[in-house]
XYZ file of C-alpha atoms in Angstrom:
747
model
C -22.675 43.961 0.805
C -25.123 46.490 -0.566
C -22.710 47.833 -3.190
C -21.920 44.353 -4.453
C -25.644 43.654 -4.607
C -26.082 46.880 -6.571
C -23.425 45.837 -9.080
C -24.955 42.408 -9.629
C -28.415 43.937 -9.995
C -27.192 46.447 -12.593
C -25.451 43.677 -14.520
C -28.634 41.608 -14.584
C -30.709 44.594 -15.745
C -28.255 45.418 -18.529
C -28.053 41.819 -19.726
C -31.837 41.408 -19.789
C -32.329 44.695 -21.602
C -29.661 43.827 -24.171
C -31.179 40.429 -24.927
C -34.695 41.847 -25.263
C -36.234 41.608 -28.724
C -38.088 44.923 -28.315
C -36.654 47.973 -29.990
C -34.601 50.147 -27.660
C -36.211 53.470 -26.745
C -35.126 56.461 -24.735
C -36.940 54.986 -21.744
C -35.307 51.567 -21.984
C -33.081 50.253 -19.212
C -29.973 50.489 -21.398
C -30.731 54.112 -22.238
C -31.116 54.903 -18.566
C -27.778 53.257 -17.861
C -26.213 55.347 -20.645
C -27.517 58.478 -18.955
C -26.252 57.337 -15.561
C -22.643 57.244 -16.744
C -22.807 60.354 -18.960
C -22.842 62.828 -16.046
C -20.057 63.664 -13.657
C -20.585 64.259 -9.955
C -21.501 67.951 -10.554
C -24.116 67.089 -13.119
C -22.028 68.273 -16.073
C -21.788 66.068 -19.100
C -18.526 64.249 -19.598
C -18.046 65.961 -22.916
C -18.271 69.428 -21.338
C -15.844 68.395 -18.605
C -13.397 67.154 -21.209
C -13.628 70.375 -23.187
C -13.116 72.398 -20.021
C -9.856 70.478 -19.401
C -8.748 71.137 -22.951
C -8.555 67.432 -23.816
C -11.345 67.176 -26.375
C -9.976 65.721 -29.602
C -11.895 63.005 -31.457
C -12.854 60.701 -28.623
C -13.457 62.928 -25.602
C -11.104 62.520 -22.649
C -12.780 61.046 -19.617
C -9.802 59.961 -17.529
C -9.146 63.324 -15.843
C -12.542 63.375 -14.108
C -12.425 60.899 -11.206
C -14.838 58.036 -11.782
C -17.161 57.293 -8.899
C -17.803 53.737 -7.819
C -21.431 54.114 -8.960
C -20.335 55.037 -12.482
C -17.842 52.178 -12.444
C -20.591 49.685 -11.641
C -22.793 51.078 -14.397
C -19.969 50.715 -16.925
C -19.254 47.153 -15.829
C -22.960 46.385 -16.224
C -22.959 47.815 -19.755
C -19.905 45.691 -20.558
C -21.820 42.555 -19.587
C -24.570 43.612 -21.982
C -22.172 43.759 -24.947
C -22.136 40.069 -25.949
C -25.940 39.861 -25.614
C -26.944 42.792 -27.823
C -29.467 41.556 -30.391
C -29.738 44.492 -32.801
C -27.197 46.318 -34.931
C -28.332 49.821 -34.017
C -28.262 48.951 -30.310
C -24.760 47.539 -30.695
C -23.645 50.722 -32.427
C -25.117 52.813 -29.622
C -23.325 50.739 -26.988
C -20.008 51.096 -28.815
C -20.483 54.849 -28.872
C -20.817 54.708 -25.106
C -17.947 52.309 -24.353
C -15.146 53.212 -26.783
C -14.392 56.659 -25.269
C -13.808 54.987 -21.917
C -11.641 52.259 -23.457
C -9.285 54.709 -25.134
C -8.093 56.132 -21.796
C -8.998 53.517 -19.210
C -5.315 53.019 -18.316
C -5.196 56.636 -17.071
C -8.630 56.714 -15.504
C -8.743 58.466 -12.133
C -10.871 56.633 -9.580
C -12.641 58.499 -6.792
C -11.887 57.067 -3.326
C -14.533 54.732 -1.942
C -14.545 51.893 0.592
C -16.604 49.882 -1.894
C -13.769 49.758 -4.464
C -12.445 46.661 -2.698
C -15.496 44.818 -4.064
C -14.322 45.428 -7.635
C -12.020 42.457 -8.134
C -9.200 42.165 -8.852
C -8.806 45.934 -9.312
C -10.828 48.715 -10.993
C -8.403 49.096 -13.914
C -8.156 45.415 -14.826
C -11.853 44.733 -14.292
C -12.900 47.722 -16.397
C -10.364 47.159 -19.187
C -11.208 43.470 -19.402
C -14.940 44.189 -19.467
C -14.622 46.920 -22.101
C -12.398 44.864 -24.423
C -14.558 41.744 -24.156
C -17.699 43.784 -24.832
C -16.427 45.624 -27.916
C -14.717 42.556 -29.413
C -17.850 40.454 -28.891
C -19.883 43.126 -30.676
C -17.350 43.267 -33.506
C -17.481 39.487 -33.945
C -21.274 39.393 -33.895
C -21.788 42.381 -36.210
C -19.209 42.500 -39.061
C -20.334 45.997 -40.208
C -18.954 47.323 -36.899
C -15.597 45.539 -37.253
C -13.707 48.634 -38.372
C -15.059 50.795 -35.547
C -14.103 48.216 -32.937
C -10.639 47.640 -34.380
C -9.910 51.357 -34.488
C -11.022 51.682 -30.872
C -8.760 48.857 -29.674
C -5.776 50.143 -31.654
C -6.372 53.647 -30.260
C -6.229 52.240 -26.741
C -2.965 50.385 -27.475
C -1.418 53.468 -29.061
C -2.471 55.578 -26.089
C -0.803 53.043 -23.786
C 2.387 53.323 -25.807
C 2.225 57.116 -25.663
C 1.727 57.017 -21.908
C 4.708 54.720 -21.542
C 6.906 57.035 -23.591
C 5.800 60.124 -21.598
C 6.835 58.578 -18.316
C 10.506 58.966 -17.482
C 11.299 55.405 -16.586
C 14.417 54.638 -14.658
C 16.152 51.326 -14.112
C 16.945 52.417 -10.566
C 14.050 51.720 -8.228
C 15.045 54.586 -5.955
C 14.635 57.122 -8.791
C 10.940 56.396 -9.272
C 8.630 59.037 -7.866
C 5.435 57.906 -6.084
C 3.186 59.313 -8.808
C 5.242 57.488 -11.438
C 4.831 54.187 -9.637
C 1.056 54.646 -9.510
C 0.906 55.545 -13.214
C 3.045 52.555 -14.141
C 0.872 50.365 -11.915
C -2.391 51.511 -13.514
C -0.936 51.134 -17.012
C 0.379 47.625 -16.420
C -2.787 46.412 -14.686
C -4.913 47.792 -17.502
C -2.705 46.013 -20.044
C -3.200 42.762 -18.138
C -6.954 43.179 -18.618
C -6.477 43.801 -22.345
C -4.255 40.740 -22.783
C -6.636 38.426 -20.916
C -9.622 39.630 -22.931
C -7.790 39.476 -26.261
C -6.599 35.921 -25.621
C -10.183 34.636 -25.664
C -11.360 36.844 -28.564
C -8.275 37.053 -30.789
C -10.162 35.571 -33.709
C -11.829 38.973 -34.082
C -8.706 40.306 -35.780
C -7.749 39.559 -39.368
C -4.207 38.348 -40.100
C -2.848 41.850 -40.902
C -4.614 43.213 -37.823
C -3.041 40.511 -35.656
C 0.388 41.552 -36.890
C -0.381 45.158 -35.995
C -1.693 44.318 -32.520
C 1.164 41.970 -31.645
C 3.797 44.364 -32.968
C 2.339 47.323 -31.059
C 2.149 45.391 -27.800
C 5.685 44.118 -28.286
C 6.855 47.718 -28.608
C 5.256 48.465 -25.228
C 6.445 45.354 -23.390
C 10.149 45.987 -23.889
C 12.738 44.665 -21.476
C 13.308 48.187 -20.148
C 9.590 48.677 -19.509
C 9.320 45.331 -17.720
C 12.238 46.266 -15.451
C 10.471 49.521 -14.586
C 7.214 47.687 -13.873
C 9.062 45.369 -11.506
C 10.684 48.359 -9.849
C 7.410 50.246 -9.492
C 5.616 47.421 -7.720
C 8.676 46.714 -5.598
C 8.641 50.351 -4.483
C 4.948 50.124 -3.629
C 5.423 46.961 -1.567
C 8.321 48.377 0.436
C 7.003 51.926 0.827
C 6.333 53.137 4.358
C 4.267 56.135 3.242
C 0.879 56.726 4.849
C -0.514 58.549 1.827
C -3.953 57.227 0.918
C -2.975 56.358 -2.666
C -0.006 54.351 -1.453
C -2.124 52.463 1.057
C -4.644 51.604 -1.673
C -1.947 50.336 -4.022
C -0.477 48.222 -1.257
C -3.886 46.637 -0.846
C -3.999 45.866 -4.574
C -0.570 44.217 -4.487
C -1.581 42.110 -1.479
C -4.818 41.014 -3.146
C -3.078 40.001 -6.369
C -0.400 38.113 -4.423
C -2.978 36.283 -2.305
C -4.816 35.162 -5.456
C -1.657 33.661 -6.950
C -1.017 36.516 -9.405
C 1.715 38.719 -7.870
C 1.869 42.032 -9.690
C 4.986 42.543 -11.736
C 6.627 42.002 -15.081
C 6.006 38.245 -15.061
C 2.216 38.685 -14.935
C 2.393 40.954 -17.991
C 4.604 38.462 -19.815
C 2.204 35.640 -19.022
C -0.756 37.601 -20.401
C 1.159 38.482 -23.572
C 2.300 34.916 -24.212
C -1.189 33.569 -23.518
C -2.544 35.904 -26.187
C 0.155 34.722 -28.599
C -0.907 31.107 -28.012
C -4.324 32.096 -29.347
C -2.677 33.765 -32.328
C -0.496 30.721 -32.998
C -3.471 28.355 -32.679
C -5.439 30.273 -35.302
C -2.670 29.551 -37.804
C -3.442 25.848 -37.472
C -7.203 25.452 -37.112
C -10.443 27.356 -36.587
C -11.610 29.102 -33.451
C -14.457 26.576 -33.162
C -11.869 23.818 -32.775
C -10.162 25.473 -29.830
C -13.360 26.167 -27.929
C -13.269 22.548 -26.717
C -9.587 21.551 -26.967
C -6.252 23.286 -26.524
C -3.516 23.434 -29.141
C -1.370 20.592 -27.790
C -4.300 18.209 -27.426
C -5.397 19.089 -30.949
C -1.947 18.377 -32.370
C -1.855 15.001 -30.592
C -5.379 14.102 -31.706
C -4.307 13.338 -35.258
C -6.705 15.814 -36.854
C -5.486 17.603 -40.014
C -3.474 20.742 -39.290
C -3.336 22.393 -42.711
C -6.790 22.589 -44.318
C -6.567 25.252 -46.996
C -10.003 26.596 -46.074
C -8.774 28.151 -42.838
C -5.018 28.397 -43.213
C -4.847 31.940 -41.826
C -1.158 32.744 -41.595
C 1.705 34.267 -43.487
C 5.463 34.119 -43.202
C 5.723 37.490 -41.468
C 3.372 36.370 -38.708
C 5.207 33.077 -38.178
C 8.523 34.933 -38.101
C 7.223 37.444 -35.572
C 5.732 34.853 -33.239
C 8.814 32.626 -33.314
C 11.077 35.608 -32.578
C 8.964 36.696 -29.611
C 8.877 33.165 -28.212
C 12.660 32.821 -28.601
C 13.212 36.202 -26.912
C 10.971 35.119 -24.050
C 12.951 31.912 -23.572
C 16.154 33.969 -23.476
C 14.704 36.348 -20.881
C 13.627 33.444 -18.705
C 17.054 31.853 -18.966
C 18.816 35.119 -18.086
C 16.548 35.648 -15.088
C 16.630 32.058 -13.814
C 18.876 32.888 -10.839
C 16.665 35.814 -9.841
C 13.507 33.679 -10.085
C 14.938 31.134 -7.661
C 14.857 33.862 -5.023
C 11.247 34.749 -5.778
C 8.090 33.447 -4.184
C 6.466 30.176 -5.151
C 3.774 32.061 -7.061
C 6.372 34.040 -9.034
C 8.086 30.802 -9.983
C 4.742 29.350 -11.009
C 4.066 32.382 -13.215
C 7.503 31.935 -14.809
C 6.663 28.299 -15.525
C 3.381 29.371 -17.122
C 5.207 31.926 -19.285
C 7.675 29.268 -20.396
C 4.890 26.841 -21.186
C 3.091 29.418 -23.318
C 6.332 30.382 -25.111
C 7.051 26.750 -25.959
C 3.501 26.293 -27.241
C 3.773 29.370 -29.459
C 7.061 28.183 -30.944
C 5.666 24.688 -31.523
C 2.740 26.192 -33.423
C 5.229 27.988 -35.646
C 7.107 24.723 -36.276
C 3.881 23.044 -37.378
C 3.173 25.879 -39.815
C 6.670 26.422 -41.192
C 9.690 24.363 -40.069
C 12.057 26.585 -42.049
C 11.204 29.634 -39.963
C 11.092 27.944 -36.542
C 14.152 25.750 -35.847
C 13.134 22.322 -34.505
C 16.628 21.577 -33.151
C 16.557 24.710 -31.013
C 13.094 23.788 -29.787
C 14.183 20.265 -28.819
C 17.167 21.684 -26.914
C 14.751 23.822 -24.857
C 12.579 20.805 -24.130
C 15.508 18.609 -23.126
C 16.988 21.276 -20.840
C 13.637 21.765 -19.150
C 13.006 18.040 -18.736
C 16.455 17.635 -17.173
C 15.579 20.154 -14.438
C 13.558 18.484 -11.643
C 12.534 21.864 -10.224
C 10.894 22.961 -13.463
C 9.307 19.573 -14.100
C 7.766 19.708 -10.631
C 5.318 22.219 -12.119
C 2.609 19.992 -13.560
C 1.428 22.463 -16.223
C 4.935 23.066 -17.570
C 5.698 19.342 -17.481
C 2.531 18.706 -19.475
C 3.583 21.219 -22.128
C 7.101 19.795 -22.384
C 6.014 16.157 -22.629
C 3.195 16.770 -25.094
C 5.382 19.030 -27.201
C 7.875 16.184 -27.461
C 5.078 13.893 -28.585
C 4.025 16.324 -31.305
C 7.604 16.675 -32.559
C 7.873 12.882 -32.599
C 4.999 12.836 -35.129
C 7.070 15.015 -37.418
C 10.463 13.365 -36.919
C 10.880 9.546 -36.740
C 14.403 10.092 -35.381
C 13.039 12.058 -32.443
C 10.361 9.416 -31.873
C 12.962 6.644 -31.702
C 15.101 8.635 -29.278
C 12.169 9.517 -27.018
C 11.011 5.900 -26.887
C 14.235 5.194 -24.973
C 14.590 8.382 -22.934
C 11.006 8.733 -21.671
C 10.968 5.410 -19.763
C 14.209 6.473 -18.107
C 12.675 9.833 -17.229
C 9.618 8.164 -15.692
C 11.815 5.961 -13.513
C 14.552 8.399 -12.580
C 12.937 11.820 -12.994
C 11.361 11.932 -9.551
C 7.992 13.027 -10.986
C 4.796 12.508 -9.045
C 1.045 12.821 -9.318
C -0.638 13.545 -12.616
C 2.703 14.213 -14.321
C 3.327 10.465 -14.306
C 0.086 9.809 -16.171
C 0.935 12.512 -18.706
C 4.423 11.116 -19.250
C 3.010 7.612 -19.698
C 0.339 8.884 -22.087
C 2.997 10.612 -24.170
C 5.197 7.504 -24.068
C 2.297 5.391 -25.353
C 1.608 7.979 -28.067
C 5.224 7.883 -29.219
C 5.510 4.085 -29.062
C 2.371 3.715 -31.175
C 3.978 5.917 -33.819
C 6.694 3.279 -34.147
C 5.174 -0.216 -33.915
C 3.441 -2.695 -31.624
C 6.816 -4.283 -30.923
C 8.043 -0.915 -29.680
C 5.092 -0.733 -27.287
C 5.854 -4.189 -25.909
C 9.553 -3.399 -25.590
C 8.710 -0.191 -23.754
C 6.508 -2.101 -21.319
C 9.296 -4.593 -20.674
C 11.686 -1.718 -20.010
C 9.373 -0.468 -17.281
C 8.496 -3.940 -16.008
C 12.141 -4.885 -15.596
C 12.541 -2.025 -13.142
C 10.087 -3.790 -10.836
C 12.334 -6.841 -10.893
C 14.900 -5.035 -8.737
C 14.949 -6.755 -5.362
C 12.464 -9.381 -6.478
C 14.323 -12.025 -4.505
C 13.140 -10.564 -1.199
C 9.561 -11.670 -0.699
C 8.522 -8.637 1.350
C 5.040 -8.058 0.004
C 1.638 -9.607 0.554
C 2.793 -13.120 -0.185
C 5.492 -12.924 2.493
C 2.878 -12.428 5.192
C 0.837 -15.465 4.185
C 0.271 -18.270 6.651
C 1.931 -21.639 6.167
C -0.947 -22.953 4.093
C -0.158 -20.338 1.415
C -3.681 -18.956 1.030
C -2.288 -15.561 -0.025
C 0.210 -16.837 -2.523
C -0.398 -15.514 -6.030
C -1.145 -18.318 -8.507
C 1.963 -17.987 -10.708
C 0.710 -20.480 -13.265
C -1.885 -17.910 -14.375
C 0.792 -15.359 -15.275
C 2.143 -15.223 -18.789
C 4.792 -12.558 -18.219
C 8.461 -13.604 -18.034
C 11.665 -11.603 -17.816
C 12.386 -10.070 -21.201
C 15.962 -9.332 -22.113
C 15.154 -6.930 -24.943
C 13.814 -4.312 -22.554
C 16.468 -1.729 -21.723
C 17.946 -1.965 -18.244
C 17.029 1.156 -16.278
C 18.626 1.505 -12.870
C 16.590 2.746 -9.923
C 18.934 5.123 -8.126
C 16.983 6.298 -5.089
C 17.654 6.373 -1.371
C 15.187 5.541 1.372
C 12.154 3.282 1.459
C 9.759 6.183 0.841
C 11.571 7.326 -2.315
C 11.838 3.740 -3.528
C 8.111 3.112 -3.070
C 7.321 6.379 -4.881
C 9.575 5.394 -7.793
C 7.974 1.946 -8.023
C 4.566 3.620 -7.878
C 5.515 5.828 -10.821
C 6.517 2.769 -12.832
C 3.264 0.955 -12.011
C 1.139 3.945 -13.027
C 3.176 4.312 -16.198
C 2.658 0.663 -17.179
C -1.093 0.995 -16.617
C -1.300 4.306 -18.497
C 0.594 2.961 -21.487
C -1.672 -0.091 -21.696
C -4.930 1.843 -21.259
C -3.850 4.411 -23.849
C -2.968 1.743 -26.421
C -6.167 -0.319 -25.832
C -4.472 -3.242 -27.601
C -5.595 -6.868 -27.191
C -1.985 -7.992 -26.743
C -0.681 -5.130 -24.664
C -3.359 -5.173 -21.948
C -2.944 -8.875 -20.945
C 0.826 -8.397 -20.960
C 0.676 -5.401 -18.635
C -1.826 -7.124 -16.355
C 0.179 -10.303 -16.001
C 3.394 -8.309 -15.637
C 2.013 -6.474 -12.608
C 0.359 -9.503 -11.010
C 3.648 -11.395 -11.099
C 5.253 -8.645 -9.014
C 2.806 -9.114 -6.141
C 4.710 -10.164 -3.037
C 8.087 -9.419 -4.620
C 8.877 -5.857 -3.502
C 6.925 -4.384 -0.582
C 3.453 -4.141 0.875
C 3.057 -0.537 -0.373
C 3.843 -1.616 -3.931
C 1.476 -4.583 -3.669
C -1.374 -2.341 -2.548
C -0.825 -0.016 -5.495
C -0.721 -2.929 -7.937
C -4.072 -4.145 -6.594
C -5.673 -0.741 -7.187
C -4.037 0.001 -10.544
C -4.853 -3.364 -12.128
C -8.547 -2.495 -11.841
C -7.937 0.195 -14.476
C -6.576 -2.403 -16.885
C -9.371 -4.977 -16.594
C -11.939 -3.107 -18.772
C -9.522 -3.298 -21.720
C -8.799 -7.020 -21.379
C -10.674 -10.204 -22.155
C -13.040 -12.243 -19.996
C -10.342 -14.676 -18.872
C -8.135 -11.866 -17.533
C -11.071 -10.310 -15.679
C -12.066 -13.573 -14.027
C -8.500 -14.245 -12.899
C -8.241 -10.755 -11.457
C -11.563 -11.054 -9.626
C -10.494 -14.341 -8.053
C -7.302 -12.655 -6.932
C -9.306 -9.838 -5.304
C -11.498 -12.444 -3.559
C -8.433 -14.252 -2.206
C -6.889 -11.039 -0.872
C -10.170 -9.870 0.644
C -10.747 -13.209 2.391
C -7.265 -13.305 3.911
C -7.435 -9.611 4.866
C -10.645 -10.292 6.807
C -9.038 -13.258 8.573
C -5.964 -11.201 9.478
C -7.952 -8.030 10.241
C -5.809 -6.133 7.705
C -7.798 -2.935 7.089
C -5.166 -1.477 4.739
C -5.428 -4.414 2.371
C -9.224 -4.399 2.658
C -9.352 -0.723 1.675
C -7.196 -1.357 -1.399
C -9.290 -4.322 -2.547
C -12.509 -2.359 -2.000
C -11.129 0.611 -3.933
C -10.136 -1.681 -6.794
C -13.559 -3.358 -6.912
C -15.392 -0.022 -6.861
C -13.058 1.450 -9.473
C -13.708 -1.520 -11.738
C -17.485 -1.285 -11.257
C -17.454 2.379 -12.270
C -15.267 1.687 -15.311
C -17.466 -0.986 -16.912
C -20.400 0.391 -18.946
C -23.659 -1.632 -18.959
C -23.274 -2.485 -22.640
C -19.901 -4.137 -22.043
C -19.812 -7.939 -21.934
C -17.420 -7.685 -18.999
C -20.089 -5.804 -17.052
C -22.267 -8.928 -16.943
C -19.270 -11.117 -16.091
C -18.404 -8.925 -13.102
C -22.053 -8.698 -12.040
C -22.528 -12.486 -12.035
C -19.226 -13.004 -10.248
C -20.236 -10.682 -7.414
C -23.615 -12.403 -7.054
C -21.975 -15.844 -7.023
C -19.454 -14.674 -4.437
C -22.194 -13.285 -2.171
C -24.134 -16.545 -2.431
C -21.051 -18.653 -1.661
C -20.167 -16.822 1.545
C -20.982 -18.923 4.614
C -20.920 -22.231 2.753
C -19.418 -24.932 4.978
C -17.153 -25.974 2.117
C -15.828 -22.467 1.494
C -12.813 -22.715 3.795
C -10.429 -25.619 3.581
C -9.355 -25.371 7.225
C -12.682 -25.085 9.022
C -15.638 -27.430 9.331
C -18.267 -24.699 9.712
C -18.652 -21.217 8.409
C -17.791 -18.202 10.547
C -20.956 -16.126 10.274
C -19.389 -12.878 11.450
C -16.446 -12.999 9.037
C -18.709 -14.093 6.176
C -21.025 -11.146 6.882
C -18.066 -8.787 6.733
C -16.970 -10.208 3.391
C -20.497 -9.907 2.016
C -20.623 -6.293 3.152
C -17.461 -5.543 1.155
C -19.193 -6.781 -2.013
C -22.340 -4.669 -1.664
C -20.939 -1.352 -2.875
C -19.541 -2.549 -6.240
C -22.649 -4.706 -6.675
C -24.900 -1.685 -6.093
C -22.909 0.366 -8.603
C -23.282 -2.281 -11.288
C -26.984 -2.778 -10.511
C -27.746 0.941 -10.617
C -26.096 1.306 -14.039
C -28.222 -1.420 -15.636
C -31.401 -0.599 -17.599
C -34.575 -0.642 -15.512
C -36.405 -2.804 -18.041
C -35.309 -6.325 -18.812
C -36.421 -7.346 -22.267
C -34.111 -10.335 -22.659
C -35.178 -13.796 -21.583
C -31.875 -15.532 -22.223
C -30.214 -18.071 -19.949
C -27.783 -15.480 -18.616
C -30.616 -13.251 -17.368
C -32.399 -16.235 -15.783
C -29.184 -17.186 -14.035
C -28.696 -13.604 -12.844
C -32.265 -13.517 -11.498
C -31.709 -16.739 -9.584
C -28.401 -15.555 -8.159
C -29.879 -12.204 -7.216
C -32.655 -13.916 -5.269
C -30.274 -16.267 -3.488
C -27.878 -13.451 -2.676
C -30.709 -11.681 -0.812
C -31.361 -14.853 1.179
C -27.689 -15.125 2.132
C -27.504 -11.425 3.032
C -30.404 -11.820 5.453
C -29.139 -15.130 6.858
C -25.886 -13.412 7.869
C -27.664 -10.657 9.759
C -27.327 -7.833 7.227
C -30.768 -6.353 7.904
C -31.988 -2.790 8.563
C -31.898 -3.166 12.351
C -28.324 -4.483 12.603
C -25.136 -2.433 12.812
C -23.743 -3.864 9.575
C -27.120 -3.340 7.899
C -27.119 0.337 8.842
C -23.544 0.672 7.570
C -24.604 -0.591 4.127
C -28.129 0.861 4.107
C -27.559 2.916 0.961
C -26.271 -0.069 -1.037
C -29.117 -2.279 0.193
C -31.704 0.307 -0.863
C -30.172 0.504 -4.344
C -30.205 -3.272 -4.679
C -33.778 -3.528 -3.386
C -35.159 -1.031 -5.892
C -33.629 -2.996 -8.787
C -34.382 -6.557 -7.574
C -37.110 -8.893 -8.863
C -39.628 -10.473 -6.427
C -38.078 -13.108 -4.139
C -41.022 -15.517 -4.566
C -41.273 -16.908 -8.074
C -44.695 -16.779 -9.718
C -44.636 -20.405 -10.940
C -44.812 -21.751 -7.337
C -47.495 -19.425 -6.012
C -50.090 -22.274 -5.859
C -47.767 -24.844 -4.253
C -47.876 -25.813 -0.576
C -44.130 -25.235 -0.246
C -42.644 -22.226 -1.984
C -39.122 -22.148 -3.317
C -38.152 -20.174 -0.199
C -38.977 -23.206 1.951
C -36.836 -25.403 -0.262
C -33.987 -22.918 -0.788
C -30.610 -24.442 0.013
C -29.100 -21.125 1.039
C -31.685 -20.633 3.783
C -31.248 -24.228 4.967
C -27.495 -23.913 5.504
C -26.422 -25.101 8.911
C -29.967 -26.002 10.035
C -28.816 -29.463 11.050
């Protein structure tokens, strides 16, 4: 749309002008933009309009004059220029232009326009967010302007509090007048913009200033105010009025709801708690730290949390933050029944608020355990973890599980308790998806805090769950023919039943739920082993899973095949070779039985393993040589024990399955080969013979199977050495004539 194009063009002009190294003049683009938003629609200056309305006092009042969409776009463009201003005097000039708007943006009248729908999510949030980000960025970049910026932000917050006190709020939705609902709506949406902007720039404020900002916002966001906000937006949604203002506000509520941010008290609470997470984080480390990592990840990383150089906190701040977080937890608990009746997005917002509140309180525990009670915090975590509905939210589950891990670092007693309860939660909690990986990661973190024996015992606790029903051979091995070609070689498995692992019952109903529970256990075992990266733990986990093949169900077997590929990069060469032979056995039998499901799982595992092995790893070369040897061996008359000649079609299909992982490994290798060792000579020979066998089995550009694997063949061709060796160039018979692979079956 033309108006959207205009807005983007103005933003680009402002940003380029702000970043210019030339001195700003009256004819500069920024100066022209200043002039464009300093006139009202009648050509009068904003200052004269404000004086005419009797509102001139310090910062001139601009909110009473309706802002046109053109002026709105100019202001948004100037906001984008704020972080890119390169000179102090230009930054001061921009602040002079922006701060008067910021002080009353929550009351700003907006002139009707069909193009307002292009200002997302709403004019008040977009403008408030842009103004706050711009002025805070300037204040951070130019310390001499810090005081001016701080005063401007505090003036805006105080004006919001004054506006809230002037409105006659009522707890009865029916008592709210239409104009009141619109004023409450504009105020709350503007505050959302402030909170979002402050969360990413809270390091602008000093510690005393943070106390002032948080305290002032807390005085606005009282329980009574939040009830009125909820009532105002409820009235707007249910109103049947055809007044233009009501129709516009209905459109705003629909847009916010469709974007997953339903307007109401919960959205304000989420913004406030998100800002407090930033405040709590700055008590623990520097802003540079949290540009690349969040607070929970930082606390689990093992980095120091109390360097004196940036220990920016005091007892009053810790006390304030812990009180607000505790109050928020109480509000959420009191409104739990009401939230169950809300939409899915409202429940998701409530989960986000709870996650932020827990994070804030945890930050206070790290700073001062005497102020923030750890026992109370653990009771919140345990209650949340015991609720399957709340733990179904992946973000909240992540906060709860990682918070437990952080507390375990502080308290050995908690660590010991969690080492027993987390495996039970993984098995019986009904969690799915990425939550399983997070729970397993946290379990591994906690077990490592104890000892290696604790890690092994934890693995046995999970592995013993897979022993349930192991007497019924219902998996891959049960479908094997009488010759037993699919039977897993048990003599290669070192895992045996371990009595020290705690017995965890699997109380589920239905095959689907049972398979999902077993899948959670398998992913947990793999995650624990990959997180520990221990030379004893990885072989144990690998052998533990391989032994379960054919013991439970086909679905479980398929998942074991895929998941074991994640373990192989952390094991030794002997484990990798055993696993690769197992994949070959399954792939061969799947081709014979035309089992596409098993073929897909084996292919996924092979590809996953190829992507996981870096070129510098010794296992990379082992896997590469194995694939080449396997390609060369396909079609050999001695390959199958039950046939006297090779089946060309089936062999071609098996070769095709090996091309993708082989191409991945080949593409990741260096283009130059400076080593002349025996391994490289062997690889060169195998690579040449593999090409001969590929062609012999009809995998060429003109064939159907060749077209199917054209991309892999091209990758292999670009990285292959010449097929004719240079040392036989002057001989009557080349090595191609004498090659045993090409002479297969000629007689």
